[in-house]
Coordinates of C-alpha atoms in Angstrom, one line a residue:
M1 CA -12.9 7.2 -20.4
S2 CA -15.1 6.0 -23.2
N3 CA -15.4 2.6 -21.6
P4 CA -18.5 2.9 -19.4
M5 CA -17.5 -0.1 -17.3
R6 CA -14.1 1.0 -16.3
P7 CA -13.0 3.8 -14.0
P8 CA -11.5 6.5 -16.2
R9 CA -7.9 5.8 -15.5
F10 CA -5.3 4.4 -17.5
P11 CA -5.3 2.1 -13.9
R12 CA 4.6 -8.4 -8.0
P13 CA 8.9 -14.1 -5.6
S14 CA 8.5 -10.8 -2.6
A15 CA 6.5 -8.6 -6.2
F16 CA 6.8 -11.5 -5.1
P17 CA 8.2 -11.5 -1.7
R18 CA 11.1 -9.0 -1.1
P19 CA 14.3 -10.9 -2.0
P20 CA 16.1 -11.8 1.2
R21 CA 19.2 -9.9 2.1
P22 CA 22.6 -11.8 2.0
A23 CA 23.1 -14.0 5.0
A24 CA 25.7 -11.7 6.6
P25 CA 26.0 -8.3 4.9
A26 CA 28.4 -5.8 6.5
V27 CA 25.6 -3.7 7.8
G28 CA 24.8 -3.0 11.4
P29 CA 21.4 -2.8 12.9
T30 CA 21.4 1.0 13.0
A31 CA 20.9 1.3 9.2
R32 CA 17.2 1.6 9.3
R33 CA 16.6 2.3 13.0
A34 CA 15.0 5.7 12.4
L35 CA 12.3 4.0 10.3
W36 CA 11.0 1.5 12.9
A37 CA 7.5 1.8 14.1
A38 CA 6.9 3.4 17.5
P39 CA 6.1 1.0 20.4
V40 CA 2.5 0.0 20.3
L41 CA 2.2 -2.2 23.3
A42 CA 3.8 -0.3 26.1
G43 CA 0.4 0.5 27.7
A44 CA -0.8 -3.0 27.4
L45 CA 2.2 -4.7 29.0
A46 CA 3.8 -4.4 32.4
L47 CA 7.2 -4.0 30.8
G48 CA 9.9 -2.0 32.5
G49 CA 13.4 -1.4 31.2
C50 CA 14.7 0.6 28.2
S51 CA 15.7 -0.1 24.7
Q52 CA 19.1 -1.5 25.8
G53 CA 19.6 -3.4 29.0
A54 CA 22.7 -3.7 31.0
D55 CA 23.7 -6.9 29.3
S56 CA 23.0 -5.6 25.8
Q57 CA 25.7 -5.2 23.2
P58 CA 25.7 -3.9 19.7
P59 CA 26.2 -6.4 16.8
G60 CA 29.8 -7.4 16.5
A61 CA 30.6 -6.9 20.2
A62 CA 32.1 -9.7 22.2
P63 CA 29.4 -11.9 23.8
S64 CA 28.4 -10.9 27.3
S65 CA 28.8 -13.1 30.3
S66 CA 26.0 -15.5 31.2
S67 CA 22.9 -13.9 32.9
P68 CA 21.8 -15.2 36.3
A69 CA 19.3 -17.9 36.3
A70 CA 15.7 -16.5 36.0
P71 CA 12.8 -17.7 38.2
I72 CA 10.3 -20.2 37.0
P73 CA 7.4 -18.2 35.3
T74 CA 4.3 -17.7 37.3
W75 CA 2.2 -15.9 34.9
A76 CA -1.4 -16.8 34.0
K77 CA -1.6 -19.5 31.3
V78 CA -2.1 -18.3 27.8
T79 CA -5.1 -20.4 26.5
G80 CA -6.6 -21.2 23.2
P81 CA -5.1 -21.1 19.7
P82 CA -3.3 -18.0 18.6
R83 CA -5.8 -15.5 17.1
I84 CA -4.2 -13.2 14.5
V85 CA -4.7 -11.8 11.1
P86 CA -4.0 -13.5 8.8
A87 CA -4.6 -16.7 10.8
V88 CA -1.6 -19.0 11.3
R89 CA -1.5 -22.1 9.0
D90 CA -0.6 -24.7 11.6
F91 CA -0.5 -24.7 15.4
R92 CA 0.4 -27.7 17.5
P93 CA -0.5 -27.1 21.1
A94 CA 1.6 -28.5 24.0
D95 CA 1.2 -28.6 27.8
G96 CA 2.5 -25.5 29.6
N97 CA 1.6 -21.9 30.5
G98 CA 2.8 -20.5 27.2
W99 CA 4.9 -17.4 26.8
R100 CA 4.4 -13.8 27.9
P101 CA 6.9 -11.0 27.7
T102 CA 8.0 -10.2 31.3
K103 CA 9.3 -6.9 32.7
D104 CA 12.9 -8.0 32.2
A105 CA 12.3 -9.9 29.0
R106 CA 14.9 -9.6 26.2
V107 CA 15.2 -10.3 22.5
V108 CA 18.2 -12.6 22.0
V109 CA 20.1 -12.9 18.7
P110 CA 22.7 -15.7 18.5
A111 CA 26.3 -14.9 17.5
G112 CA 26.9 -14.5 13.8
Q113 CA 23.4 -13.5 12.9
Q114 CA 23.4 -9.9 14.1
S115 CA 23.8 -8.2 10.6
T116 CA 21.0 -10.3 9.1
V117 CA 18.2 -10.2 11.6
A118 CA 19.2 -7.2 13.6
D119 CA 16.5 -4.9 12.1
E120 CA 13.8 -7.4 12.8
A121 CA 15.0 -8.1 16.3
Q122 CA 15.0 -4.4 17.1
L123 CA 11.6 -3.9 15.6
M124 CA 10.2 -6.7 17.8
A125 CA 11.8 -5.2 20.9
K126 CA 10.1 -1.9 20.1
D127 CA 6.8 -3.4 19.4
L128 CA 6.9 -5.2 22.7
G129 CA 7.3 -2.0 24.7
G130 CA 11.0 -1.3 24.6
L131 CA 12.7 -4.7 25.4
A132 CA 16.4 -5.1 25.6
V133 CA 18.1 -6.7 22.6
V134 CA 21.2 -8.8 23.4
W135 CA 23.7 -10.4 21.0
G136 CA 25.9 -13.3 21.0
K137 CA 26.0 -16.3 23.3
Q138 CA 23.3 -15.9 26.0
D139 CA 21.2 -18.0 28.3
V140 CA 17.6 -17.6 27.0
R141 CA 15.5 -16.9 30.1
P142 CA 11.7 -17.2 30.7
G143 CA 10.0 -14.3 29.0
D144 CA 12.8 -13.9 26.4
V145 CA 12.4 -14.3 22.7
E146 CA 15.2 -15.9 20.7
V147 CA 15.4 -14.8 17.1
K148 CA 17.5 -16.9 14.7
L149 CA 17.9 -18.0 11.1
G150 CA 16.9 -21.6 10.6
G151 CA 13.7 -23.6 10.6
S152 CA 12.5 -27.1 10.0
G153 CA 9.3 -28.9 9.1
G154 CA 6.5 -27.1 7.4
A155 CA 8.0 -23.7 7.9
G156 CA 11.5 -24.5 6.8
R157 CA 12.7 -23.5 3.3
P158 CA 12.8 -26.7 1.3
D159 CA 16.2 -27.3 -0.5
N160 CA 14.5 -27.3 -3.9
A161 CA 12.3 -24.2 -3.3
P162 CA 12.8 -21.6 -6.0
P163 CA 14.2 -18.2 -5.0
N164 CA 11.6 -15.8 -3.7
S165 CA 9.0 -18.5 -3.2
T166 CA 6.6 -18.5 -0.3
A167 CA 9.2 -20.6 1.6
D168 CA 11.3 -17.5 1.9
E169 CA 8.5 -15.9 4.0
S170 CA 7.9 -19.0 6.3
Y171 CA 8.7 -19.0 10.0
T172 CA 8.4 -21.2 13.1
L173 CA 7.4 -20.0 16.6
T174 CA 7.9 -22.3 19.5
A175 CA 6.7 -21.4 23.0
R176 CA 8.2 -23.8 25.5
D177 CA 9.2 -23.5 29.2
G178 CA 8.3 -19.8 29.3
R179 CA 10.6 -19.0 26.4
L180 CA 9.8 -18.1 22.8
T181 CA 11.9 -19.1 19.8
L182 CA 11.4 -17.5 16.4
A183 CA 13.2 -19.2 13.5
A184 CA 13.0 -18.7 9.8
P185 CA 15.1 -19.4 6.7
T186 CA 15.3 -15.6 5.8
D187 CA 14.9 -12.2 7.4
A188 CA 11.5 -11.9 5.5
G189 CA 10.3 -15.0 7.5
I190 CA 11.6 -13.6 10.7
F191 CA 9.7 -10.3 10.0
N192 CA 6.5 -12.2 9.5
G193 CA 7.0 -14.0 12.8
T194 CA 7.4 -10.7 14.5
R195 CA 4.0 -9.6 13.2
T196 CA 2.5 -12.7 14.6
V197 CA 4.1 -12.1 18.0
K198 CA 3.0 -8.5 18.0
Q199 CA -0.6 -9.3 17.3
A200 CA -0.7 -12.3 19.7
V201 CA 0.5 -10.1 22.6
R202 CA -2.0 -7.4 21.8
N203 CA -4.8 -9.9 21.6
A204 CA -4.0 -12.4 24.3
G205 CA -1.0 -11.1 26.1
G206 CA 1.3 -13.8 24.7
L207 CA 1.4 -17.1 22.8
P208 CA 0.1 -20.5 24.1
E209 CA 2.5 -23.4 24.7
G210 CA 3.2 -25.2 21.4
T211 CA 4.6 -24.6 17.9
I212 CA 3.4 -22.5 15.0
E213 CA 4.5 -23.3 11.5
D214 CA 3.4 -20.7 9.1
R215 CA 3.9 -19.5 5.5
P216 CA 1.8 -17.6 2.9
D217 CA -0.1 -19.3 0.1
R218 CA 0.7 -16.6 -2.4
P219 CA 3.9 -14.6 -2.8
Q220 CA 2.3 -11.3 -4.0
R221 CA -0.1 -9.7 -1.5
G222 CA -0.7 -6.0 -1.5
M223 CA -2.4 -2.8 -2.5
L224 CA -2.4 -0.3 -5.4
L225 CA -2.7 3.4 -4.7
D226 CA -3.8 5.9 -7.4
N227 CA -2.0 8.9 -6.2
A228 CA -2.1 10.5 -9.7
R229 CA -5.7 11.7 -9.5
K230 CA -5.6 12.4 -5.8
P231 CA -2.4 13.4 -4.1
F232 CA -1.7 11.8 -0.7
T233 CA 0.9 13.0 1.7
A234 CA 4.1 11.0 2.4
D235 CA 2.9 10.5 6.0
W236 CA -0.4 8.9 4.8
I237 CA 1.4 6.6 2.4
E238 CA 3.9 5.6 5.1
A239 CA 1.0 4.8 7.4
R240 CA -0.4 2.5 4.7
I241 CA 3.0 0.8 4.3
R242 CA 3.1 0.0 8.0
Q243 CA -0.6 -1.2 7.8
L244 CA 0.2 -3.5 5.0
A245 CA 3.3 -4.8 6.8
D246 CA 1.4 -5.6 10.0
L247 CA -1.0 -7.7 7.9
K248 CA 1.9 -9.5 6.2
L249 CA 1.0 -7.8 2.9
N250 CA 4.2 -7.2 0.9
Q251 CA 3.5 -4.8 -2.0
L252 CA 2.4 -1.3 -2.7
Q253 CA 2.0 -0.2 -6.3
L254 CA 2.1 3.5 -6.9
H255 CA 0.0 4.7 -9.9
F256 CA 1.6 8.2 -9.9
S257 CA 1.0 9.3 -13.5
D258 CA -2.3 9.8 -15.2
D259 CA -4.4 12.4 -17.0
Q260 CA -5.1 14.4 -13.8
G261 CA -1.6 14.6 -12.4
F262 CA 2.1 13.5 -12.3
R263 CA 2.9 13.2 -8.6
I264 CA 6.6 12.6 -8.2
Q265 CA 9.4 15.1 -8.8
S266 CA 11.0 14.8 -12.2
D267 CA 14.4 16.2 -12.9
S268 CA 14.4 15.4 -16.6
H269 CA 10.9 16.9 -17.3
P270 CA 10.1 19.2 -14.4
Q271 CA 7.3 20.9 -16.3
I272 CA 5.1 17.8 -16.2
V273 CA 5.0 17.6 -12.4
S274 CA 1.8 18.6 -10.6
A275 CA 2.0 21.3 -7.9
D276 CA 1.0 18.8 -5.2
H277 CA 3.6 16.0 -5.5
L278 CA 6.1 13.9 -3.6
T279 CA 9.7 14.9 -3.7
K280 CA 12.3 12.3 -4.6
D281 CA 13.6 12.4 -1.1
Q282 CA 10.2 11.6 0.2
V283 CA 9.9 8.7 -2.2
R284 CA 13.4 7.5 -1.1
H285 CA 12.2 7.6 2.5
L286 CA 9.0 5.6 1.7
I287 CA 11.2 3.0 -0.2
K288 CA 13.4 2.7 2.9
V289 CA 10.4 2.3 5.1
G290 CA 9.1 -0.4 2.8
Q291 CA 12.4 -2.2 2.7
S292 CA 12.6 -2.2 6.5
L293 CA 9.1 -3.7 6.7
H294 CA 9.5 -6.1 3.7
V295 CA 7.0 -4.1 1.6
A296 CA 8.1 -3.6 -2.1
L297 CA 7.1 -0.3 -3.7
I298 CA 6.2 -1.0 -7.4
P299 CA 6.1 2.1 -9.7
E300 CA 3.7 2.5 -12.6
I301 CA 3.9 5.0 -15.5
D302 CA 1.0 4.1 -17.7
S303 CA 1.3 4.3 -21.5
P304 CA 0.3 4.6 -24.3
G305 CA -2.9 5.9 -22.6
H306 CA -3.5 7.9 -19.4
L307 CA -0.7 10.3 -20.1
G308 CA -2.7 13.5 -20.0
A309 CA -0.5 15.3 -17.4
V310 CA 2.6 14.6 -19.5
L311 CA 1.1 15.4 -22.9
A312 CA -0.3 18.7 -21.7
H313 CA 3.3 19.9 -22.2
Y314 CA 3.9 18.0 -25.5
P315 CA 0.8 18.7 -27.6
D316 CA 2.5 17.7 -30.8
L317 CA 2.6 14.1 -29.4
Q318 CA -1.2 13.9 -28.6
L319 CA -3.2 11.4 -30.6
H320 CA -5.7 12.7 -33.1
N321 CA -8.4 10.7 -34.9
A322 CA -9.2 11.0 -38.6
S323 CA -11.4 14.0 -38.0
G324 CA -8.7 15.9 -36.1
T325 CA -10.2 15.4 -32.6
V326 CA -7.6 15.1 -29.8
L327 CA -7.9 12.1 -27.6
R328 CA -7.1 13.2 -24.0
G329 CA -4.3 11.2 -22.5
A330 CA -3.4 9.1 -25.5
I331 CA 0.0 9.4 -27.1
D332 CA 0.6 9.0 -30.8
I333 CA 2.7 5.9 -31.0
S334 CA 3.3 6.4 -34.7
K335 CA 5.8 9.1 -33.9
P336 CA 9.4 8.2 -32.9
Q337 CA 9.5 11.2 -30.4
A338 CA 6.7 9.5 -28.4
G339 CA 8.8 6.5 -27.5
A340 CA 11.8 8.7 -26.7
L341 CA 9.7 10.8 -24.3
I342 CA 8.3 7.9 -22.3
D343 CA 11.7 6.1 -22.3
S344 CA 13.4 9.1 -20.7
L345 CA 10.8 9.0 -17.9
L346 CA 11.2 5.2 -17.5
K347 CA 15.0 5.6 -17.2
E348 CA 14.7 8.4 -14.7
F349 CA 12.3 6.6 -12.4
G350 CA 14.0 3.3 -12.9
Q351 CA 16.9 4.8 -11.1
L352 CA 14.7 6.1 -8.3
F353 CA 12.9 2.9 -7.6
P354 CA 15.3 0.0 -6.7
G355 CA 14.4 -3.6 -7.2
P356 CA 13.1 -5.7 -10.0
Y357 CA 9.5 -4.5 -10.3
W358 CA 7.8 -2.3 -12.9
H359 CA 4.3 -1.8 -14.1
L360 CA 4.0 -0.6 -17.7
G361 CA 0.3 0.1 -17.8
G362 CA -1.0 -0.6 -21.3
D363 CA -4.7 -0.3 -20.6
E364 CA -7.5 1.7 -22.3
Y365 CA -5.6 3.0 -25.3
Q366 CA -8.3 5.0 -26.9
A367 CA -7.3 4.1 -30.5
L368 CA -8.3 0.5 -29.7
M369 CA -11.5 1.4 -28.0
S370 CA -13.3 2.5 -31.2
R371 CA -15.4 0.2 -33.4
N372 CA -13.0 0.5 -36.4
P373 CA -9.5 1.5 -35.2
E374 CA -7.8 1.3 -38.6
A375 CA -10.4 3.7 -40.1
S376 CA -10.4 6.1 -37.1
Y377 CA -6.6 6.3 -36.8
P378 CA -5.1 5.9 -40.3
Q379 CA -1.7 7.2 -39.2
L380 CA -1.4 4.4 -36.7
A381 CA -2.6 1.8 -39.1
K382 CA 0.0 2.9 -41.6
A383 CA 2.8 2.9 -39.0
A384 CA 1.9 -0.7 -38.1
R385 CA 2.2 -1.8 -41.7
D386 CA 5.4 0.1 -42.2
K387 CA 6.9 -1.4 -39.1
Y388 CA 5.6 -5.0 -39.1
G389 CA 4.5 -5.6 -42.7
A390 CA 1.3 -6.1 -44.6
G391 CA -1.6 -7.3 -42.5
A392 CA -0.2 -5.7 -39.3
T393 CA -2.8 -3.7 -37.2
I394 CA -2.9 -1.1 -34.6
K395 CA -3.0 -3.9 -32.0
D396 CA 0.4 -5.0 -33.3
L397 CA 1.7 -1.4 -33.0
A398 CA 0.4 -1.1 -29.4
T399 CA 2.0 -4.5 -28.5
G400 CA 5.3 -3.5 -30.0
W401 CA 5.1 -0.2 -28.0
L402 CA 4.9 -2.1 -24.7
N403 CA 7.6 -4.5 -25.8
D404 CA 9.9 -1.6 -26.5
R405 CA 9.1 0.0 -23.2
Q406 CA 9.8 -3.3 -21.5
K407 CA 13.3 -3.4 -23.1
T408 CA 13.9 0.1 -21.6
V409 CA 13.0 -0.9 -18.1
Q410 CA 14.9 -4.2 -18.5
A411 CA 18.0 -2.2 -19.3
A412 CA 17.4 -0.4 -16.1
G413 CA 17.5 -3.7 -14.2
K414 CA 13.8 -4.5 -14.0
T415 CA 13.0 -8.2 -14.4
R416 CA 9.5 -8.5 -13.0
I417 CA 7.4 -6.5 -15.3
E418 CA 3.6 -6.4 -15.7
A419 CA 0.9 -4.7 -17.7
W420 CA -2.9 -4.5 -17.5
N421 CA -4.8 -7.3 -19.2
D422 CA -6.5 -5.1 -21.8
G423 CA -3.0 -4.3 -23.1
F424 CA -2.6 -8.0 -24.2
F425 CA -4.2 -9.0 -27.6
A426 CA -5.0 -12.3 -29.1
G427 CA -3.5 -13.2 -32.6
G428 CA -1.7 -10.6 -34.6
K429 CA 1.7 -10.5 -35.9
V430 CA 3.4 -9.2 -32.7
A431 CA 3.2 -11.1 -29.5
A432 CA 3.5 -9.5 -26.0
D433 CA 6.8 -10.4 -24.3
K434 CA 6.4 -13.8 -22.8
N435 CA 7.8 -12.7 -19.5
R436 CA 5.3 -9.9 -18.9
T437 CA 2.8 -10.6 -16.1
V438 CA -0.9 -10.0 -16.8
A439 CA -2.4 -7.8 -14.1
Y440 CA -6.0 -8.9 -14.6
W441 CA -8.5 -6.3 -13.6
T442 CA -11.6 -6.6 -15.8
G443 CA -13.4 -8.6 -18.4
K444 CA -15.7 -5.9 -19.6
E445 CA -13.6 -4.2 -22.3
I446 CA -14.1 -4.5 -26.1
G447 CA -12.6 -7.9 -27.1
A448 CA -12.2 -9.0 -23.5
R449 CA -10.1 -12.1 -23.0
D450 CA -10.9 -14.8 -20.5
P451 CA -8.0 -15.0 -17.9
A452 CA -7.9 -18.8 -18.7
E453 CA -6.4 -17.9 -22.1
F454 CA -3.5 -16.2 -20.5
L455 CA -2.9 -19.2 -18.1
R456 CA -3.1 -21.6 -21.0
E457 CA -0.5 -19.5 -22.8
G458 CA 1.8 -20.1 -19.9
R459 CA 1.6 -16.6 -18.5
T460 CA 1.6 -15.4 -14.9
V461 CA -1.7 -13.7 -14.0
L462 CA -2.0 -11.4 -11.0
N463 CA -5.4 -10.9 -9.5
L464 CA -6.9 -7.3 -9.3
N465 CA -10.5 -8.4 -10.0
D466 CA -12.5 -5.2 -10.2
E467 CA -15.6 -7.1 -9.0
F468 CA -14.0 -7.5 -5.5
L469 CA -10.8 -5.5 -5.2
Y470 CA -11.5 -2.1 -6.8
Y471 CA -12.2 0.8 -4.3
V472 CA -13.2 3.5 -6.8
L473 CA -13.9 6.9 -5.2
G474 CA -17.4 8.2 -6.0
E475 CA -18.5 4.8 -7.2
P476 CA -18.8 5.7 -10.9
N477 CA -19.7 3.4 -13.8
G478 CA -21.5 0.9 -11.7
F479 CA -18.7 0.4 -9.1
T480 CA -19.5 0.0 -5.5
Y481 CA -17.1 0.1 -2.5
P482 CA -15.9 -3.4 -1.9
T483 CA -16.5 -5.0 1.5
G484 CA -14.2 -7.1 3.5
E485 CA -17.0 -9.5 4.1
R486 CA -17.5 -10.2 0.4
I487 CA -13.8 -10.7 -0.1
Y488 CA -13.6 -12.9 3.0
Q489 CA -16.5 -15.1 2.0
S490 CA -16.5 -15.2 -1.8
W491 CA -13.1 -14.3 -3.3
T492 CA -10.0 -16.3 -3.7
P493 CA -6.9 -15.8 -6.0
R494 CA -8.5 -18.1 -8.5
V495 CA -11.5 -15.7 -8.9
L496 CA -9.8 -13.5 -11.5
R497 CA -12.8 -12.2 -13.3
H498 CA -16.4 -11.7 -12.3
T499 CA -17.3 -14.0 -9.4
A500 CA -16.4 -17.6 -10.4
P501 CA -13.0 -19.3 -10.2
V502 CA -11.1 -19.4 -13.4
S503 CA -11.9 -22.5 -15.6
V504 CA -8.5 -24.2 -15.9
P505 CA -7.1 -27.1 -14.0
E506 CA -5.8 -26.4 -10.5
S507 CA -2.3 -27.2 -11.7
Q508 CA -2.4 -24.0 -13.6
T509 CA -3.7 -21.8 -10.8
G510 CA -1.0 -22.3 -8.1
A511 CA 1.2 -19.6 -6.7
D512 CA 3.6 -19.8 -9.6
R513 CA 0.9 -18.9 -12.1
I514 CA -1.5 -16.9 -10.0
P515 CA 0.9 -15.4 -7.5
G516 CA -1.7 -13.4 -5.5
G517 CA -3.6 -10.2 -5.7
R518 CA -3.7 -6.4 -4.9
F519 CA -6.5 -4.3 -3.6
G520 CA -6.8 -1.2 -5.8
V521 CA -7.7 2.3 -4.5
W522 CA -8.7 4.4 -7.6
C523 CA -9.5 8.1 -7.2
D524 CA -11.8 8.7 -10.2
H525 CA -13.7 11.3 -8.2
A526 CA -10.9 12.6 -6.0
D527 CA -13.0 14.7 -3.6
A528 CA -15.6 12.0 -2.9
Q529 CA -13.7 10.9 0.2
T530 CA -11.0 12.3 2.4
A531 CA -7.7 10.5 2.9
Q532 CA -9.0 9.5 6.4
Q533 CA -12.2 8.2 5.0
I534 CA -10.3 6.1 2.5
A535 CA -8.1 4.7 5.3
T536 CA -11.2 3.7 7.2
G537 CA -12.9 2.3 4.2
I538 CA -10.1 0.0 3.1
K539 CA -9.2 -1.4 6.6
M540 CA -11.4 -4.4 6.5
P541 CA -11.0 -5.2 2.8
L542 CA -7.2 -5.3 3.3
A543 CA -7.6 -7.6 6.3
A544 CA -9.7 -9.9 4.3
L545 CA -7.3 -9.8 1.4
A546 CA -4.5 -10.7 3.8
Q547 CA -6.3 -13.7 5.1
K548 CA -7.4 -15.0 1.6
T549 CA -3.9 -14.7 0.1
W550 CA -2.1 -16.2 3.2
D551 CA -4.3 -19.3 3.7
P552 CA -6.1 -21.2 0.9
R553 CA -8.5 -22.9 3.3
T554 CA -12.0 -21.7 4.2
P555 CA -11.5 -19.3 7.1
A556 CA -12.1 -20.8 10.5
L557 CA -13.7 -17.7 12.0
S558 CA -17.1 -16.3 11.1
W559 CA -17.0 -12.8 9.5
P560 CA -18.3 -11.1 12.6
D561 CA -15.5 -12.8 14.7
F562 CA -12.9 -12.0 12.1
K563 CA -13.9 -8.4 11.9
A564 CA -13.9 -8.1 15.7
L565 CA -10.4 -9.6 15.8
A566 CA -9.1 -7.4 13.1
N567 CA -10.4 -4.3 14.9
R568 CA -8.9 -5.5 18.2
I569 CA -5.4 -6.1 17.1

């Protein structure tokens, strides 16, 4: 792009945490069974048995008879505080040997909760090497894990907590008398607890005696993948979803349309689709994987810039300047057909991607990157005046464009809508929709606005600070590959631009105003790294992001110790 400081691209409370499922939907635990991760700990644990023990029953079956009394545990004591990534917020130790999964251990789900937490219980059983899952009234034996909705204290969901707050993702783990109890107010919290158990067993063989109360600091925690410039296989993307989930990250934004490619099958406009793309069935599978692991997939179709792959088939809608030069990727927003084209795509993919989240793009519209937009693009200047009256500018026209696109996705049921910060303009006759989240990535563009301005306006500002969180292939335009160490030591959600925290009162930088951050993988030079090199390169930055969005305190571990732990688990 013409902006030398930005990668030439156009570039969610669970987009915010995934909304909890109803307390007792009429869905059995088999609905997503094919999507669960394969057991990862079978070789590390002396666990016999199979996926269903003799006393196991499917959800809805009558409770089985009481199991015989189990022997007193004789395993080696689990010592020290639990070490996982991200670190738990609160651990209160107690006297005892702690909990370890034994050969005959089971995951126990109380009566009446099967349909709500069955998926999480089955996933935990698989992660622990193929434990039995039993339902209904049971005696919880040493080595067992009891999984149930509920919770109290710091991990419980306060009665006045807003929907989709971090309280929805809280959980409590109690190791006592050889047994482990996992309680949470929602299935999302139960899932987070299962990730803690998985890591603790891998790292230390179990959990020490005592109680963990844990919850995230920020509701939006995740990654952005530019699969428009560089195609990625469905298997590679699924592996990233599982990686995010194990770190308790809960979002994956897909930037699947740009100048270099349109990477998802389109039925309404098949001609725009790149040869190397994901089918809709593959995307549906990825969405289901994400739902099973509490990771929301957030689609992005960027406009009015970064539309080169689409406009290659609609040359009459390409933007020309006053001298007749075509601006690659920019659509002429003065033409009514332009809005109709993009709206048709938004409607189609709004049906493909469920849930409330949508990213409109809005960045780097080339008409607004020139020194004198009105002189360079007289047709846009005229359209602005015709639509919004004397004194209106191209900025007003661009703002109105995004407002109109927002209405389209809202009609498709999307309620958590965001756009890049350089698509929001100060002053003018047209204001950006007040409910649109600012995805703040840079402060280097012409007319850059300080993120503090958005916070003072009462907007929500999501952190994608390109100083720390942009992994740009080939390192063009002064970018360098971000390191986990730098994120771990110097970044927080309040560091929205450059390297210093935003200069507004802390009351304006809480989770409701700065809901978290995403780590962006941008493929400007697509061949600079292979998919495997990218997976390796982003491993530690994602672990560091997970830590810094989960716990606002200074991390207790040194970077070398944190890195060693992240590699070990």
